[in-house]
Tab-separated table of C-alpha atoms in Angstrom:
chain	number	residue	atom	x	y	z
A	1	UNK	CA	0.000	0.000	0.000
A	2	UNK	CA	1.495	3.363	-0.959
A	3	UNK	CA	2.190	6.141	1.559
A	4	UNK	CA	-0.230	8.787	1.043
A	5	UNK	CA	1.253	12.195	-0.246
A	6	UNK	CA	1.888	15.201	1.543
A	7	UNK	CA	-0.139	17.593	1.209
A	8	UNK	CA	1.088	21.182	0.000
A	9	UNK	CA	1.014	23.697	3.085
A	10	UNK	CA	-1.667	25.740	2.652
A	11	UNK	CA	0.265	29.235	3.414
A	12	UNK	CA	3.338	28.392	1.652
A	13	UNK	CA	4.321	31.686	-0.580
A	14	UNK	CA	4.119	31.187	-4.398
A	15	UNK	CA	7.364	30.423	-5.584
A	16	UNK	CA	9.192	33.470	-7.580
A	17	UNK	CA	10.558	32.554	-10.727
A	18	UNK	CA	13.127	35.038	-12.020
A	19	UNK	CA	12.349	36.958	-15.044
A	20	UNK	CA	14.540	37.759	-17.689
A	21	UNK	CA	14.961	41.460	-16.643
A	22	UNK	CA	17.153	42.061	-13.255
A	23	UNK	CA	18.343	45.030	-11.847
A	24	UNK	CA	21.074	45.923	-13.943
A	25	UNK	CA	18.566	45.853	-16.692
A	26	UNK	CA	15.896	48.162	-14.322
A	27	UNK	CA	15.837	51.788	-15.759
A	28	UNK	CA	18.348	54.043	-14.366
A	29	UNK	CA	17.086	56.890	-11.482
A	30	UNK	CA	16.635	60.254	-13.069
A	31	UNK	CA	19.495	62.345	-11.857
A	32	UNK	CA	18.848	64.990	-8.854
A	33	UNK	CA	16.988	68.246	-9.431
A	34	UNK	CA	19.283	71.125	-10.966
A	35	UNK	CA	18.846	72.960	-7.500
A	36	UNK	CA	20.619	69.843	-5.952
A	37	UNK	CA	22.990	69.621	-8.126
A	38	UNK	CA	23.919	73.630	-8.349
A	39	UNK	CA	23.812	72.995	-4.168
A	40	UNK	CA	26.495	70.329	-4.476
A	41	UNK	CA	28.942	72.475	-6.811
A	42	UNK	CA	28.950	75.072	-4.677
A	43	UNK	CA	30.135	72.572	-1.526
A	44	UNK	CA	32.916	71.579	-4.169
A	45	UNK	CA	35.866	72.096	-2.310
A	46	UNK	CA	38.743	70.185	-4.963
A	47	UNK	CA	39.215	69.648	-8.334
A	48	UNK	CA	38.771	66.084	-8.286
A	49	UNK	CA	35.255	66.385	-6.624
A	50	UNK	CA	34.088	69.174	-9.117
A	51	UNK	CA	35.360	67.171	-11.992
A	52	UNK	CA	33.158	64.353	-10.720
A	53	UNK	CA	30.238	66.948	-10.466
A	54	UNK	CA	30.863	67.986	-14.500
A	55	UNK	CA	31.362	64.730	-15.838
A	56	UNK	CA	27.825	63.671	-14.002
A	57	UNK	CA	26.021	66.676	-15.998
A	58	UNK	CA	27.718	65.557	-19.313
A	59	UNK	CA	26.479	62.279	-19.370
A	60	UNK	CA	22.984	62.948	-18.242
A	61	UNK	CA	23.302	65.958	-21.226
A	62	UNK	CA	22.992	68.510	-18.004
A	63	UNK	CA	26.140	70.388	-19.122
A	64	UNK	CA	24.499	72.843	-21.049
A	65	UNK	CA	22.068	74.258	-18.525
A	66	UNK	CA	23.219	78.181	-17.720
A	67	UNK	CA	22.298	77.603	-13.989
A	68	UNK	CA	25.016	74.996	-13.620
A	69	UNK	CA	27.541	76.246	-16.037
A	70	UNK	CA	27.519	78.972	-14.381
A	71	UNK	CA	28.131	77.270	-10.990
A	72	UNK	CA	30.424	75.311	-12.813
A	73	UNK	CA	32.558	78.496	-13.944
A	74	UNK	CA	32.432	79.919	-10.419
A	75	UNK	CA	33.553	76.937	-8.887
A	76	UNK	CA	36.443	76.230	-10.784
A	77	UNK	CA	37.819	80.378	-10.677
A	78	UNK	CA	37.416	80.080	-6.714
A	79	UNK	CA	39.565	77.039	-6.357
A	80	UNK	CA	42.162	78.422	-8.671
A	81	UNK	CA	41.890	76.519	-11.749
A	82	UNK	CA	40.660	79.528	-14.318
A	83	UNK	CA	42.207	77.489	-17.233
A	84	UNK	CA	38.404	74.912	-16.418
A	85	UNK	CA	36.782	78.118	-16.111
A	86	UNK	CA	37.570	79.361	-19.093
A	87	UNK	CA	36.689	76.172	-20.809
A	88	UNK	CA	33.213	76.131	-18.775
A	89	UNK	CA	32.820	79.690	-20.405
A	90	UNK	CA	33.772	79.403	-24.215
A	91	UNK	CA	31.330	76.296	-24.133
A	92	UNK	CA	28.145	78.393	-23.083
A	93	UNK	CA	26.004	79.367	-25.834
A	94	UNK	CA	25.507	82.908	-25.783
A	95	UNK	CA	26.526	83.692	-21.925
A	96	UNK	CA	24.782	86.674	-20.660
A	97	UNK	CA	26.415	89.320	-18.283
A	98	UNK	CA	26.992	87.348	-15.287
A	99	UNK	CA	28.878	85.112	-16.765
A	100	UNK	CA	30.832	87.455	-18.107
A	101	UNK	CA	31.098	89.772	-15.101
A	102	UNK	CA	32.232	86.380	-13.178
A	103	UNK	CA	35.457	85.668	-15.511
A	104	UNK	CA	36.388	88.911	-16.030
A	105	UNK	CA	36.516	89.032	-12.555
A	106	UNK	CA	38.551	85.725	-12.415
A	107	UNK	CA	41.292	86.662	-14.718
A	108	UNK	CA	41.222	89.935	-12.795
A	109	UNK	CA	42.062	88.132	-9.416
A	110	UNK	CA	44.666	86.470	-11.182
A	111	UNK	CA	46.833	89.592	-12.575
A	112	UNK	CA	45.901	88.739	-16.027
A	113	UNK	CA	44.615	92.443	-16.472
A	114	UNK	CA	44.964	92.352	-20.289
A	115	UNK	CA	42.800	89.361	-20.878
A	116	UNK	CA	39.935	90.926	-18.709
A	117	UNK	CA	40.012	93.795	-20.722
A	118	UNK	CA	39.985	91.513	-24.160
A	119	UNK	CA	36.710	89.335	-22.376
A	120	UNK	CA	34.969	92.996	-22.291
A	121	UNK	CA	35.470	94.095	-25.372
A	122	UNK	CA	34.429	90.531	-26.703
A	123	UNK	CA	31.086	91.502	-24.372
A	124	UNK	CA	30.106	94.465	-26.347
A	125	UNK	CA	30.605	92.895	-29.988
A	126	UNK	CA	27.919	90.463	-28.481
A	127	UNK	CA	25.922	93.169	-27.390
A	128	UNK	CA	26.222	92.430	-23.828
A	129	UNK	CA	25.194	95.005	-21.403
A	130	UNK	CA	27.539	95.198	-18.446
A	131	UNK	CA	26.345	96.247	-15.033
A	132	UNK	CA	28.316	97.843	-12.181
A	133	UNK	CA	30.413	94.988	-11.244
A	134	UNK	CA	31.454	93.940	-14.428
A	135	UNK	CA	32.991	97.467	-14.518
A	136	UNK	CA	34.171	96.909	-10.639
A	137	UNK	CA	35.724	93.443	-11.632
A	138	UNK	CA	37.600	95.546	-14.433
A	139	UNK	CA	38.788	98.805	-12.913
A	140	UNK	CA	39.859	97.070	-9.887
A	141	UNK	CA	43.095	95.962	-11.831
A	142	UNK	CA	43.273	98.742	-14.277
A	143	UNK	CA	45.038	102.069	-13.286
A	144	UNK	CA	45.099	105.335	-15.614
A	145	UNK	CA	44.172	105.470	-18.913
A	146	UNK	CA	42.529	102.156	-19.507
A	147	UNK	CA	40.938	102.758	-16.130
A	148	UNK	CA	39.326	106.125	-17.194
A	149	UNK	CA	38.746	104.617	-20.413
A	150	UNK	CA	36.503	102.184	-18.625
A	151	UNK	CA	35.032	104.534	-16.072
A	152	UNK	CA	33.702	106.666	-19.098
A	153	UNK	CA	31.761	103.326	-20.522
A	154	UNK	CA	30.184	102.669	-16.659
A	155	UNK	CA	28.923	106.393	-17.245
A	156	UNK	CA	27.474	105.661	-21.127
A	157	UNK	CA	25.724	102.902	-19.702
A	158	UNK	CA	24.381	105.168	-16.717
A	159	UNK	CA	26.157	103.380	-13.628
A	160	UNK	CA	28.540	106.079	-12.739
A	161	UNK	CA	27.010	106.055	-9.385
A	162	UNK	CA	26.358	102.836	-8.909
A	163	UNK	CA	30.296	102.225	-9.110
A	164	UNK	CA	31.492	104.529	-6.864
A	165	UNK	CA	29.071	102.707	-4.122
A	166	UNK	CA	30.234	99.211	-5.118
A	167	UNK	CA	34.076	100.080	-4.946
A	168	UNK	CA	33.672	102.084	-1.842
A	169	UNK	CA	31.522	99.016	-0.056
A	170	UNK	CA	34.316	97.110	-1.314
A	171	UNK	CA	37.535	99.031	-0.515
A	172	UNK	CA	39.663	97.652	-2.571
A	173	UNK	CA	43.112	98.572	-3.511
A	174	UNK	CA	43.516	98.586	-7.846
A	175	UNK	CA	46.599	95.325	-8.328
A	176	UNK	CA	49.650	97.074	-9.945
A	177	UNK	CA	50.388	95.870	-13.721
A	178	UNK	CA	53.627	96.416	-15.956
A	179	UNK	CA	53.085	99.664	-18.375
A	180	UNK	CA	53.591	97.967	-21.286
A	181	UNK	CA	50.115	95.749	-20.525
A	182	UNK	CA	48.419	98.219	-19.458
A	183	UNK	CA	48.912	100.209	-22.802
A	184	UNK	CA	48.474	96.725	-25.027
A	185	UNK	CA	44.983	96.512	-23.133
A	186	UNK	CA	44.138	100.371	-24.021
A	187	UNK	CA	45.144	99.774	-27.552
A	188	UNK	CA	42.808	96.430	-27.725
A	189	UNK	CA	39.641	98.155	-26.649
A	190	UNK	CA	40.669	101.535	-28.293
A	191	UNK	CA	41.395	100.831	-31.790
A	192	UNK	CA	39.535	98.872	-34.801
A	193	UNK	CA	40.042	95.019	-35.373
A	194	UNK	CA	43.122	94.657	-37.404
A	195	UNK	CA	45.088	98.295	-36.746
A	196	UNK	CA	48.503	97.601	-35.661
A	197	UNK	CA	49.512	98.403	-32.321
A	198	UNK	CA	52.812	99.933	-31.564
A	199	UNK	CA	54.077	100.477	-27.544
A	200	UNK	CA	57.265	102.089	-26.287
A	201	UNK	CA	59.045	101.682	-23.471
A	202	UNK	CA	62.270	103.084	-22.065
A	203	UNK	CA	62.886	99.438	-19.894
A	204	UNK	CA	63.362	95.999	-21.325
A	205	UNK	CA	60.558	94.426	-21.753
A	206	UNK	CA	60.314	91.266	-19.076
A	207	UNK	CA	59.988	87.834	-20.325
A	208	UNK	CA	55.920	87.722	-18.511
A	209	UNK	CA	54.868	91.025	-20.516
A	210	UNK	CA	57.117	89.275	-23.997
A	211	UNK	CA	54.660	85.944	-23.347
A	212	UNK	CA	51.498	87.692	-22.772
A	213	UNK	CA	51.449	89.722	-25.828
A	214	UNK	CA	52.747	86.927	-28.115
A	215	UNK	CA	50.063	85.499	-27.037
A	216	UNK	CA	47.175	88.225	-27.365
A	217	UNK	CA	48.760	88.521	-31.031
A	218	UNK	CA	47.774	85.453	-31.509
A	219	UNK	CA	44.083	85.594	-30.151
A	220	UNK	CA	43.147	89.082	-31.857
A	221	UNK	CA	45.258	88.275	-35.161
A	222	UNK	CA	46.828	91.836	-34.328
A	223	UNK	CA	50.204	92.837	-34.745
A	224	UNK	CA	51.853	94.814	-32.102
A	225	UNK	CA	55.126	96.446	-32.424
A	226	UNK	CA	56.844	97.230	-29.009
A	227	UNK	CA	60.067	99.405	-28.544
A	228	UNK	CA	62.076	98.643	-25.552
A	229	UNK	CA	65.558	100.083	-24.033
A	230	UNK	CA	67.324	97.049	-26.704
A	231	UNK	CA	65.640	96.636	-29.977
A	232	UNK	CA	62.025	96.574	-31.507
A	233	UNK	CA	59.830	93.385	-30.830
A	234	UNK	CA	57.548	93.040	-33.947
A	235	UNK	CA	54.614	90.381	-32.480
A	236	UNK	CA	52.651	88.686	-35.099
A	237	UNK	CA	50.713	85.198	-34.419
A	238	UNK	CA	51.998	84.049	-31.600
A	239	UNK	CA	55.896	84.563	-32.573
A	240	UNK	CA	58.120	87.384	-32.026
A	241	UNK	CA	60.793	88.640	-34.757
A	242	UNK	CA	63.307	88.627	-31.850
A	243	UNK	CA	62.957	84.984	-31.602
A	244	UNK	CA	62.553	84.932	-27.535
A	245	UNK	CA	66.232	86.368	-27.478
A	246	UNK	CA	66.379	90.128	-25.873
């Protein structure tokens, strides 16, 4: 006589029988809010951790919001690295005064006086109203006659006042810049595309001041003589006639 069988237990869970699709196959999370995500630039405090941050937004195609490019670019000037923010910058489409205002400031704070002055004059061919600080961020590094230069445009644009109450709230002393970039900066913002520039001097020219306008040659597609206490430097994209030897 057979055994009987056992019975199935009457509460026993249905079995689970794995499907085809598992977890790696599950959709992936939608990333964080762009307030989060502006939130956690801002805490960024190293390269490594912002670069995290930026390679996050390109793969979710977040990149090209303003909001966090603009984070972006602020980040990366206050922890030193402007060659990032730079990048950040030249990748926005059609940046709007704060983001200008916020690298001219940058290359301000880091003595590069000429190139702040370049990144304002590329503002106005874009038709790019500044606003006080832009013209703060500016004058701050820029003594005489680029600086009155530049206080006479804060005055066509009607914020003559408004400067004089943003640099007195912010007491700030102007940073002091060789002559000779000083007057290459005045001749950028003073003169048509394509005129010729043409500097003397009555010092030799140091080997900074020699690199920096190679290199705005270069970038405008100007040339620029300069006349030091030795010989003539005749600049002309990126190379100078004296070969680097003064």
């Amino acid at each position: 006589m057979s055994s009987p069988q056992p019975l199935p237990f009457p509460n026993a869970p249905p079995q689970i029988h794995r499907s085809s699709t598992s977890l790696h196959h599950l959709p992936p999370r939608p990333p964080p809010p762009p307030e989060s995500l502006a939130a956690l630039i801002a805490k960024s405090k190293s390269l490594i951790h912002l670069g995290q941050i930026h390679g996050f937004l390109y793969r979710h195609n977040l990149h090209d919001l303003p909001s966090l490019s603009f984070k972006l670019q602020r980040s990366y000037s206050s922890l030193g690295h402007l060659r990032h923010s730079l990048a950040v910058f030249n990748q926005t489409q059609d940046p709007d005064v704060y983001f200008y205002t916020s690298i001219i400031h940058a290359h301000s704070r880091n003595n590069l006086h000429p190139q702040s002055l370049l990144l304002y004059a590329q503002m106005l061919i874009h038709d790019v109203t500044p606003n006080a600080f832009t013209f703060s961020s500016i004058l701050k590094s820029c003594p005489l006659e680029p600086g009155r230069l530049i206080h006479s445009q804060a005055t066509k644009f009607g914020l003559d006042s408004d400067l004089y109450d943003l640099m007195d709230a912010e007491k700030e002393q102007s940073l002091q810049v060789h002559s000779e970039k000083l007057a290459l900066a005045f001749g950028l913002i003073s003169t048509k595309p394509g005129t010729t520039i043409r500097i003397m001097k009555n010092l030799r020219v140091c080997a900074d001041c020699h690199a920096v306008t190679k290199l705005i040659s270069k970038i405008t597609g100007r040339k620029i003589v300069m006349r030091d206490r030795n010989r003539f430097h005749h600049f002309e994209n990126g190379s100078c006639s004296c070969g680097d030897y003064w």
